[in-house]
One Martini backbone bead per residue (centre of mass of N, CA, C, O) as a GRO file, in nm:
protein
  209
    1UNK     BB    1   0.103   0.040  -0.024
    2UNK     BB    2   0.065   0.380   0.159
    3UNK     BB    3  -0.012   0.656   0.001
    4UNK     BB    4  -0.346   0.821   0.057
    5UNK     BB    5  -0.626   0.980  -0.107
    6UNK     BB    6  -0.982   1.070   0.004
    7UNK     BB    7  -1.320   1.154  -0.130
    8UNK     BB    8  -1.654   1.234  -0.062
    9UNK     BB    9  -1.989   1.222  -0.196
   10UNK     BB   10  -2.314   1.236  -0.251
   11UNK     BB   11  -2.557   1.068  -0.419
   12UNK     BB   12  -2.799   0.955  -0.614
   13UNK     BB   13  -2.963   0.673  -0.724
   14UNK     BB   14  -2.969   0.752  -1.028
   15UNK     BB   15  -2.661   0.797  -1.048
   16UNK     BB   16  -2.598   0.514  -0.976
   17UNK     BB   17  -2.752   0.332  -1.173
   18UNK     BB   18  -2.632   0.464  -1.445
   19UNK     BB   19  -2.340   0.377  -1.405
   20UNK     BB   20  -2.389   0.063  -1.332
   21UNK     BB   21  -2.489   0.013  -1.633
   22UNK     BB   22  -2.283   0.193  -1.832
   23UNK     BB   23  -2.065   0.328  -1.667
   24UNK     BB   24  -1.819   0.531  -1.608
   25UNK     BB   25  -1.881   0.771  -1.833
   26UNK     BB   26  -1.909   0.516  -2.037
   27UNK     BB   27  -1.718   0.303  -1.916
   28UNK     BB   28  -1.528   0.070  -1.844
   29UNK     BB   29  -1.612  -0.117  -1.516
   30UNK     BB   30  -1.576  -0.214  -1.210
   31UNK     BB   31  -1.706  -0.462  -1.005
   32UNK     BB   32  -1.778  -0.460  -0.655
   33UNK     BB   33  -1.812  -0.645  -0.317
   34UNK     BB   34  -1.800  -0.495   0.000
   35UNK     BB   35  -1.710  -0.545   0.341
   36UNK     BB   36  -1.729  -0.342   0.658
   37UNK     BB   37  -1.623  -0.322   1.002
   38UNK     BB   38  -1.808  -0.264   1.311
   39UNK     BB   39  -1.705  -0.229   1.672
   40UNK     BB   40  -1.925  -0.213   1.968
   41UNK     BB   41  -2.018  -0.130   2.256
   42UNK     BB   42  -2.261  -0.045   2.499
   43UNK     BB   43  -2.173   0.263   2.466
   44UNK     BB   44  -2.121   0.315   2.159
   45UNK     BB   45  -1.806   0.226   2.124
   46UNK     BB   46  -1.523   0.180   1.980
   47UNK     BB   47  -1.307  -0.113   1.969
   48UNK     BB   48  -1.202  -0.036   1.686
   49UNK     BB   49  -1.039   0.171   1.541
   50UNK     BB   50  -1.012   0.381   1.247
   51UNK     BB   51  -0.696   0.287   1.200
   52UNK     BB   52  -0.857   0.028   1.168
   53UNK     BB   53  -0.932  -0.176   0.885
   54UNK     BB   54  -1.230  -0.385   0.817
   55UNK     BB   55  -1.238  -0.647   0.545
   56UNK     BB   56  -1.443  -0.788   0.285
   57UNK     BB   57  -1.336  -0.877   0.010
   58UNK     BB   58  -1.581  -0.978  -0.187
   59UNK     BB   59  -1.708  -1.101   0.099
   60UNK     BB   60  -1.451  -1.309   0.194
   61UNK     BB   61  -1.180  -1.153   0.236
   62UNK     BB   62  -0.966  -1.093   0.523
   63UNK     BB   63  -0.870  -0.756   0.605
   64UNK     BB   64  -0.619  -0.521   0.693
   65UNK     BB   65  -0.580  -0.167   0.774
   66UNK     BB   66  -0.306   0.062   0.873
   67UNK     BB   67  -0.238   0.339   1.023
   68UNK     BB   68   0.068   0.545   1.039
   69UNK     BB   69  -0.015   0.817   0.869
   70UNK     BB   70  -0.051   1.185   0.867
   71UNK     BB   71  -0.103   1.476   0.708
   72UNK     BB   72  -0.198   1.804   0.626
   73UNK     BB   73  -0.351   1.704   0.356
   74UNK     BB   74  -0.495   1.397   0.432
   75UNK     BB   75  -0.278   1.213   0.392
   76UNK     BB   76  -0.224   0.845   0.407
   77UNK     BB   77  -0.041   0.601   0.564
   78UNK     BB   78  -0.065   0.245   0.458
   79UNK     BB   79  -0.119  -0.083   0.559
   80UNK     BB   80  -0.154  -0.437   0.483
   81UNK     BB   81  -0.330  -0.747   0.611
   82UNK     BB   82  -0.344  -1.084   0.520
   83UNK     BB   83  -0.564  -1.375   0.525
   84UNK     BB   84  -0.679  -1.719   0.579
   85UNK     BB   85  -0.947  -1.693   0.591
   86UNK     BB   86  -1.300  -1.853   0.536
   87UNK     BB   87  -1.464  -1.616   0.602
   88UNK     BB   88  -1.784  -1.456   0.543
   89UNK     BB   89  -1.998  -1.183   0.537
   90UNK     BB   90  -2.253  -1.400   0.462
   91UNK     BB   91  -2.304  -1.562   0.709
   92UNK     BB   92  -2.483  -1.415   0.946
   93UNK     BB   93  -2.284  -1.443   1.223
   94UNK     BB   94  -2.176  -1.278   1.473
   95UNK     BB   95  -1.990  -1.467   1.603
   96UNK     BB   96  -1.812  -1.574   1.378
   97UNK     BB   97  -1.708  -1.301   1.305
   98UNK     BB   98  -1.586  -1.198   1.595
   99UNK     BB   99  -1.402  -1.427   1.634
  100UNK     BB  100  -1.220  -1.405   1.393
  101UNK     BB  101  -1.151  -1.082   1.436
  102UNK     BB  102  -1.011  -1.151   1.705
  103UNK     BB  103  -0.811  -1.364   1.612
  104UNK     BB  104  -0.644  -1.174   1.408
  105UNK     BB  105  -0.584  -0.915   1.556
  106UNK     BB  106  -0.419  -1.090   1.786
  107UNK     BB  107  -0.224  -1.204   1.599
  108UNK     BB  108  -0.155  -0.923   1.447
  109UNK     BB  109  -0.100  -0.712   1.700
  110UNK     BB  110  -0.352  -0.479   1.696
  111UNK     BB  111  -0.607  -0.599   1.857
  112UNK     BB  112  -0.758  -0.639   2.191
  113UNK     BB  113  -1.116  -0.798   2.240
  114UNK     BB  114  -1.135  -1.079   2.431
  115UNK     BB  115  -1.283  -0.943   2.694
  116UNK     BB  116  -1.523  -0.935   2.517
  117UNK     BB  117  -1.834  -1.028   2.511
  118UNK     BB  118  -2.051  -1.083   2.219
  119UNK     BB  119  -2.301  -0.971   2.399
  120UNK     BB  120  -2.133  -0.678   2.433
  121UNK     BB  121  -2.152  -0.663   2.106
  122UNK     BB  122  -2.173  -0.452   1.800
  123UNK     BB  123  -2.220  -0.550   1.453
  124UNK     BB  124  -2.119  -0.397   1.173
  125UNK     BB  125  -2.234  -0.403   0.840
  126UNK     BB  126  -2.090  -0.262   0.573
  127UNK     BB  127  -2.246  -0.262   0.251
  128UNK     BB  128  -2.092  -0.270  -0.069
  129UNK     BB  129  -2.164  -0.137  -0.413
  130UNK     BB  130  -1.926  -0.149  -0.672
  131UNK     BB  131  -1.791   0.120  -0.912
  132UNK     BB  132  -1.481   0.158  -1.116
  133UNK     BB  133  -1.189   0.337  -1.205
  134UNK     BB  134  -0.863   0.387  -1.363
  135UNK     BB  135  -0.537   0.577  -1.349
  136UNK     BB  136  -0.225   0.658  -1.449
  137UNK     BB  137   0.074   0.806  -1.359
  138UNK     BB  138   0.403   0.861  -1.272
  139UNK     BB  139   0.320   0.935  -0.951
  140UNK     BB  140   0.012   0.806  -0.972
  141UNK     BB  141  -0.299   0.672  -0.876
  142UNK     BB  142  -0.633   0.664  -0.998
  143UNK     BB  143  -0.973   0.658  -0.853
  144UNK     BB  144  -1.328   0.613  -0.952
  145UNK     BB  145  -1.618   0.588  -0.715
  146UNK     BB  146  -1.922   0.393  -0.684
  147UNK     BB  147  -2.167   0.360  -0.429
  148UNK     BB  148  -2.327   0.153  -0.194
  149UNK     BB  149  -2.482   0.188   0.136
  150UNK     BB  150  -2.517  -0.043   0.402
  151UNK     BB  151  -2.652  -0.162   0.740
  152UNK     BB  152  -2.573  -0.451   0.943
  153UNK     BB  153  -2.725  -0.560   1.237
  154UNK     BB  154  -2.591  -0.860   1.367
  155UNK     BB  155  -2.640  -1.018   1.120
  156UNK     BB  156  -2.900  -0.894   1.031
  157UNK     BB  157  -3.196  -0.735   0.867
  158UNK     BB  158  -3.127  -0.477   0.992
  159UNK     BB  159  -3.157  -0.182   0.802
  160UNK     BB  160  -3.036   0.091   0.679
  161UNK     BB  161  -3.049   0.342   0.463
  162UNK     BB  162  -2.953   0.366   0.148
  163UNK     BB  163  -2.669   0.495   0.021
  164UNK     BB  164  -2.485   0.720  -0.193
  165UNK     BB  165  -2.138   0.735  -0.363
  166UNK     BB  166  -1.866   0.947  -0.438
  167UNK     BB  167  -1.518   0.882  -0.526
  168UNK     BB  168  -1.170   0.916  -0.457
  169UNK     BB  169  -0.833   0.807  -0.537
  170UNK     BB  170  -0.501   0.851  -0.425
  171UNK     BB  171  -0.191   0.680  -0.500
  172UNK     BB  172   0.142   0.815  -0.410
  173UNK     BB  173   0.091   1.061  -0.238
  174UNK     BB  174   0.204   1.369  -0.029
  175UNK     BB  175   0.081   1.601  -0.243
  176UNK     BB  176  -0.137   1.811  -0.401
  177UNK     BB  177   0.043   1.984  -0.595
  178UNK     BB  178   0.085   1.696  -0.792
  179UNK     BB  179  -0.201   1.723  -0.903
  180UNK     BB  180  -0.428   1.700  -1.100
  181UNK     BB  181  -0.700   1.890  -1.158
  182UNK     BB  182  -0.905   1.681  -1.259
  183UNK     BB  183  -0.868   1.500  -0.991
  184UNK     BB  184  -1.002   1.773  -0.824
  185UNK     BB  185  -1.305   1.796  -0.968
  186UNK     BB  186  -1.585   1.941  -0.877
  187UNK     BB  187  -1.770   1.815  -0.625
  188UNK     BB  188  -1.530   1.703  -0.475
  189UNK     BB  189  -1.388   1.956  -0.429
  190UNK     BB  190  -1.625   2.103  -0.258
  191UNK     BB  191  -1.604   1.936  -0.013
  192UNK     BB  192  -1.525   1.916   0.277
  193UNK     BB  193  -1.226   1.851   0.439
  194UNK     BB  194  -1.325   1.611   0.621
  195UNK     BB  195  -1.367   1.417   0.375
  196UNK     BB  196  -1.055   1.346   0.395
  197UNK     BB  197  -1.055   1.028   0.405
  198UNK     BB  198  -1.132   0.716   0.521
  199UNK     BB  199  -1.329   0.441   0.517
  200UNK     BB  200  -1.348   0.395   0.829
  201UNK     BB  201  -1.445   0.691   0.887
  202UNK     BB  202  -1.658   0.722   0.705
  203UNK     BB  203  -1.842   0.508   0.802
  204UNK     BB  204  -1.877   0.603   1.107
  205UNK     BB  205  -2.007   0.878   1.019
  206UNK     BB  206  -2.253   0.770   0.862
  207UNK     BB  207  -2.368   0.573   1.106
  208UNK     BB  208  -2.379   0.831   1.336
  209UNK     BB  209  -2.615   1.006   1.177
   0.00000   0.00000   0.00000
Protein backbone atom coordinates (compact mmCIF):
# COMPACT_ATOMS: atom_id res chain seq x y z
CA UNK A 1 0.00 0.00 0.00
CA UNK A 2 1.51 3.36 1.00
CA UNK A 3 0.25 6.93 0.82
CA UNK A 4 -3.34 7.55 -0.28
CA UNK A 5 -5.84 10.38 -0.41
CA UNK A 6 -9.62 9.87 -0.51
CA UNK A 7 -12.64 12.12 -0.72
CA UNK A 8 -16.35 11.32 -0.70
CA UNK A 9 -19.56 13.05 -1.73
CA UNK A 10 -23.14 11.81 -1.56
CA UNK A 11 -24.99 11.25 -4.86
CA UNK A 12 -28.52 10.25 -5.81
CA UNK A 13 -29.70 6.69 -6.37
CA UNK A 14 -30.51 7.65 -9.97
CA UNK A 15 -26.92 8.73 -10.68
CA UNK A 16 -25.58 5.54 -9.13
CA UNK A 17 -27.96 3.28 -11.07
CA UNK A 18 -27.24 4.99 -14.40
CA UNK A 19 -23.47 4.63 -13.98
CA UNK A 20 -23.80 1.07 -12.67
CA UNK A 21 -25.66 0.06 -15.83
CA UNK A 22 -23.59 2.01 -18.37
CA UNK A 23 -20.19 2.29 -16.65
CA UNK A 24 -18.73 5.40 -15.02
CA UNK A 25 -18.86 8.20 -17.60
CA UNK A 26 -19.89 5.53 -20.10
CA UNK A 27 -16.53 3.72 -19.75
CA UNK A 28 -15.88 0.05 -18.98
CA UNK A 29 -15.80 -0.20 -15.19
CA UNK A 30 -14.97 -2.85 -12.60
CA UNK A 31 -17.83 -3.99 -10.36
CA UNK A 32 -17.12 -5.31 -6.88
CA UNK A 33 -18.91 -5.89 -3.57
CA UNK A 34 -16.99 -5.33 -0.32
CA UNK A 35 -18.05 -5.31 3.32
CA UNK A 36 -16.50 -3.21 6.08
CA UNK A 37 -16.86 -3.99 9.78
CA UNK A 38 -17.48 -1.76 12.79
CA UNK A 39 -17.50 -3.15 16.34
CA UNK A 40 -19.09 -1.24 19.24
CA UNK A 41 -19.40 -1.92 22.96
CA UNK A 42 -22.59 -1.40 24.98
CA UNK A 43 -21.75 2.31 25.40
CA UNK A 44 -21.77 2.63 21.59
CA UNK A 45 -18.02 3.25 21.56
CA UNK A 46 -15.79 1.75 18.91
CA UNK A 47 -13.81 -1.22 20.16
CA UNK A 48 -11.56 -1.26 17.08
CA UNK A 49 -10.37 2.29 16.25
CA UNK A 50 -10.78 3.78 12.77
CA UNK A 51 -7.00 3.65 12.36
CA UNK A 52 -7.62 -0.06 11.73
CA UNK A 53 -9.87 -0.97 8.83
CA UNK A 54 -11.60 -4.37 8.79
CA UNK A 55 -12.73 -5.45 5.35
CA UNK A 56 -14.09 -8.49 3.56
CA UNK A 57 -12.87 -7.93 -0.01
CA UNK A 58 -15.42 -9.36 -2.46
CA UNK A 59 -17.30 -10.26 0.76
CA UNK A 60 -14.94 -13.23 1.15
CA UNK A 61 -11.30 -12.29 1.88
CA UNK A 62 -10.74 -10.87 5.36
CA UNK A 63 -8.05 -8.20 5.47
CA UNK A 64 -6.94 -5.35 7.72
CA UNK A 65 -5.61 -1.91 6.86
CA UNK A 66 -3.53 -0.05 9.44
CA UNK A 67 -2.96 3.70 9.32
CA UNK A 68 0.68 4.53 10.04
CA UNK A 69 0.69 8.27 9.42
CA UNK A 70 -1.44 11.24 8.31
CA UNK A 71 -0.02 14.51 6.98
CA UNK A 72 -1.40 18.07 6.88
CA UNK A 73 -3.02 17.50 3.47
CA UNK A 74 -5.18 14.68 4.83
CA UNK A 75 -3.06 12.16 2.93
CA UNK A 76 -2.58 8.95 4.88
CA UNK A 77 -0.02 6.16 4.89
CA UNK A 78 -1.53 2.68 5.24
CA UNK A 79 -0.25 -0.87 5.37
CA UNK A 80 -2.36 -3.93 4.56
CA UNK A 81 -2.47 -7.30 6.31
CA UNK A 82 -4.04 -10.28 4.53
CA UNK A 83 -5.39 -13.30 6.38
CA UNK A 84 -6.15 -16.82 5.21
CA UNK A 85 -9.52 -16.78 6.94
CA UNK A 86 -12.16 -18.88 5.19
CA UNK A 87 -15.06 -16.93 6.68
CA UNK A 88 -17.33 -14.84 4.45
CA UNK A 89 -19.16 -11.72 5.60
CA UNK A 90 -22.31 -13.25 4.13
CA UNK A 91 -22.26 -15.96 6.80
CA UNK A 92 -24.69 -13.65 8.68
CA UNK A 93 -23.60 -15.09 12.00
CA UNK A 94 -22.57 -12.50 14.58
CA UNK A 95 -20.52 -14.84 16.76
CA UNK A 96 -18.65 -16.42 13.86
CA UNK A 97 -17.65 -13.03 12.45
CA UNK A 98 -16.66 -11.55 15.81
CA UNK A 99 -14.65 -14.62 16.83
CA UNK A 100 -12.77 -14.59 13.52
CA UNK A 101 -11.98 -10.88 13.77
CA UNK A 102 -10.91 -11.22 17.42
CA UNK A 103 -8.56 -14.06 16.50
CA UNK A 104 -6.89 -12.38 13.52
CA UNK A 105 -6.54 -8.95 15.13
CA UNK A 106 -4.87 -10.49 18.16
CA UNK A 107 -2.77 -12.78 15.96
CA UNK A 108 -1.60 -9.74 13.98
CA UNK A 109 -0.89 -7.83 17.23
CA UNK A 110 -3.11 -4.97 16.07
CA UNK A 111 -5.90 -4.95 18.65
CA UNK A 112 -7.06 -7.28 21.42
CA UNK A 113 -10.68 -7.14 22.53
CA UNK A 114 -11.00 -10.81 23.51
CA UNK A 115 -11.91 -9.62 27.02
CA UNK A 116 -15.33 -8.62 25.65
CA UNK A 117 -18.12 -11.15 25.51
CA UNK A 118 -19.80 -11.23 22.11
CA UNK A 119 -23.08 -10.52 23.91
CA UNK A 120 -21.63 -7.16 24.97
CA UNK A 121 -20.66 -6.19 21.43
CA UNK A 122 -22.58 -4.76 18.49
CA UNK A 123 -21.40 -5.87 15.06
CA UNK A 124 -22.10 -3.57 12.11
CA UNK A 125 -21.58 -4.83 8.57
CA UNK A 126 -21.28 -1.92 6.14
CA UNK A 127 -22.18 -3.56 2.85
CA UNK A 128 -21.11 -1.83 -0.37
CA UNK A 129 -21.83 -2.39 -4.04
CA UNK A 130 -19.10 -0.64 -6.03
CA UNK A 131 -18.29 0.34 -9.58
CA UNK A 132 -14.93 1.94 -10.34
CA UNK A 133 -12.43 3.01 -12.98
CA UNK A 134 -8.77 3.87 -12.62
CA UNK A 135 -5.79 5.38 -14.37
CA UNK A 136 -2.14 6.10 -13.62
CA UNK A 137 0.33 8.95 -14.06
CA UNK A 138 4.09 8.78 -13.67
CA UNK A 139 3.83 9.59 -9.97
CA UNK A 140 0.47 8.28 -8.71
CA UNK A 141 -2.62 6.19 -9.51
CA UNK A 142 -6.15 7.58 -9.65
CA UNK A 143 -9.46 5.84 -8.96
CA UNK A 144 -13.01 7.10 -9.30
CA UNK A 145 -15.74 5.00 -7.72
CA UNK A 146 -19.48 5.05 -7.09
CA UNK A 147 -20.98 2.83 -4.44
CA UNK A 148 -24.10 2.06 -2.44
CA UNK A 149 -23.83 1.71 1.32
CA UNK A 150 -26.15 -0.01 3.78
CA UNK A 151 -25.63 -1.13 7.38
CA UNK A 152 -26.58 -4.53 8.76
CA UNK A 153 -26.68 -4.80 12.54
CA UNK A 154 -25.51 -7.96 14.34
CA UNK A 155 -25.53 -9.93 11.07
CA UNK A 156 -29.31 -9.74 10.93
CA UNK A 157 -31.72 -8.08 8.55
CA UNK A 158 -32.05 -4.78 10.42
CA UNK A 159 -30.74 -2.42 7.74
CA UNK A 160 -30.38 1.34 7.82
CA UNK A 161 -31.51 3.35 4.78
CA UNK A 162 -29.27 2.71 1.77
CA UNK A 163 -27.18 5.69 0.65
CA UNK A 164 -25.07 6.36 -2.43
CA UNK A 165 -21.68 8.03 -2.80
CA UNK A 166 -18.95 9.01 -5.22
CA UNK A 167 -15.31 8.87 -4.20
CA UNK A 168 -11.87 9.58 -5.57
CA UNK A 169 -8.71 7.85 -4.43
CA UNK A 170 -5.16 8.93 -5.22
CA UNK A 171 -2.38 6.52 -4.31
CA UNK A 172 1.33 7.28 -4.22
CA UNK A 173 1.06 11.02 -3.45
CA UNK A 174 2.32 12.92 -0.42
CA UNK A 175 1.30 16.44 -1.55
CA UNK A 176 -1.79 17.78 -3.31
CA UNK A 177 0.44 20.19 -5.26
CA UNK A 178 1.53 17.32 -7.51
CA UNK A 179 -2.01 16.23 -8.44
CA UNK A 180 -3.59 17.05 -11.79
CA UNK A 181 -6.44 19.53 -11.43
CA UNK A 182 -8.80 17.25 -13.37
CA UNK A 183 -8.44 14.66 -10.57
CA UNK A 184 -9.66 17.15 -7.94
CA UNK A 185 -12.41 18.81 -9.94
CA UNK A 186 -16.19 19.09 -9.72
CA UNK A 187 -18.28 18.26 -6.69
CA UNK A 188 -15.51 16.20 -5.09
CA UNK A 189 -13.34 19.33 -4.80
CA UNK A 190 -16.22 21.27 -3.30
CA UNK A 191 -16.86 18.86 -0.44
CA UNK A 192 -15.77 19.94 3.01
CA UNK A 193 -12.12 19.27 3.99
CA UNK A 194 -13.09 16.84 6.76
CA UNK A 195 -14.31 14.41 4.09
CA UNK A 196 -10.70 13.88 3.00
CA UNK A 197 -10.66 10.74 5.10
CA UNK A 198 -10.27 6.98 4.87
CA UNK A 199 -12.99 4.37 4.41
CA UNK A 200 -12.99 3.34 8.13
CA UNK A 201 -13.53 6.94 9.30
CA UNK A 202 -16.02 7.71 6.56
CA UNK A 203 -18.16 4.65 7.23
CA UNK A 204 -18.12 5.35 10.97
CA UNK A 205 -19.23 8.96 10.37
CA UNK A 206 -22.08 7.94 8.07
CA UNK A 207 -23.27 5.24 10.48
CA UNK A 208 -23.31 7.65 13.43
CA UNK A 209 -25.39 10.27 11.60
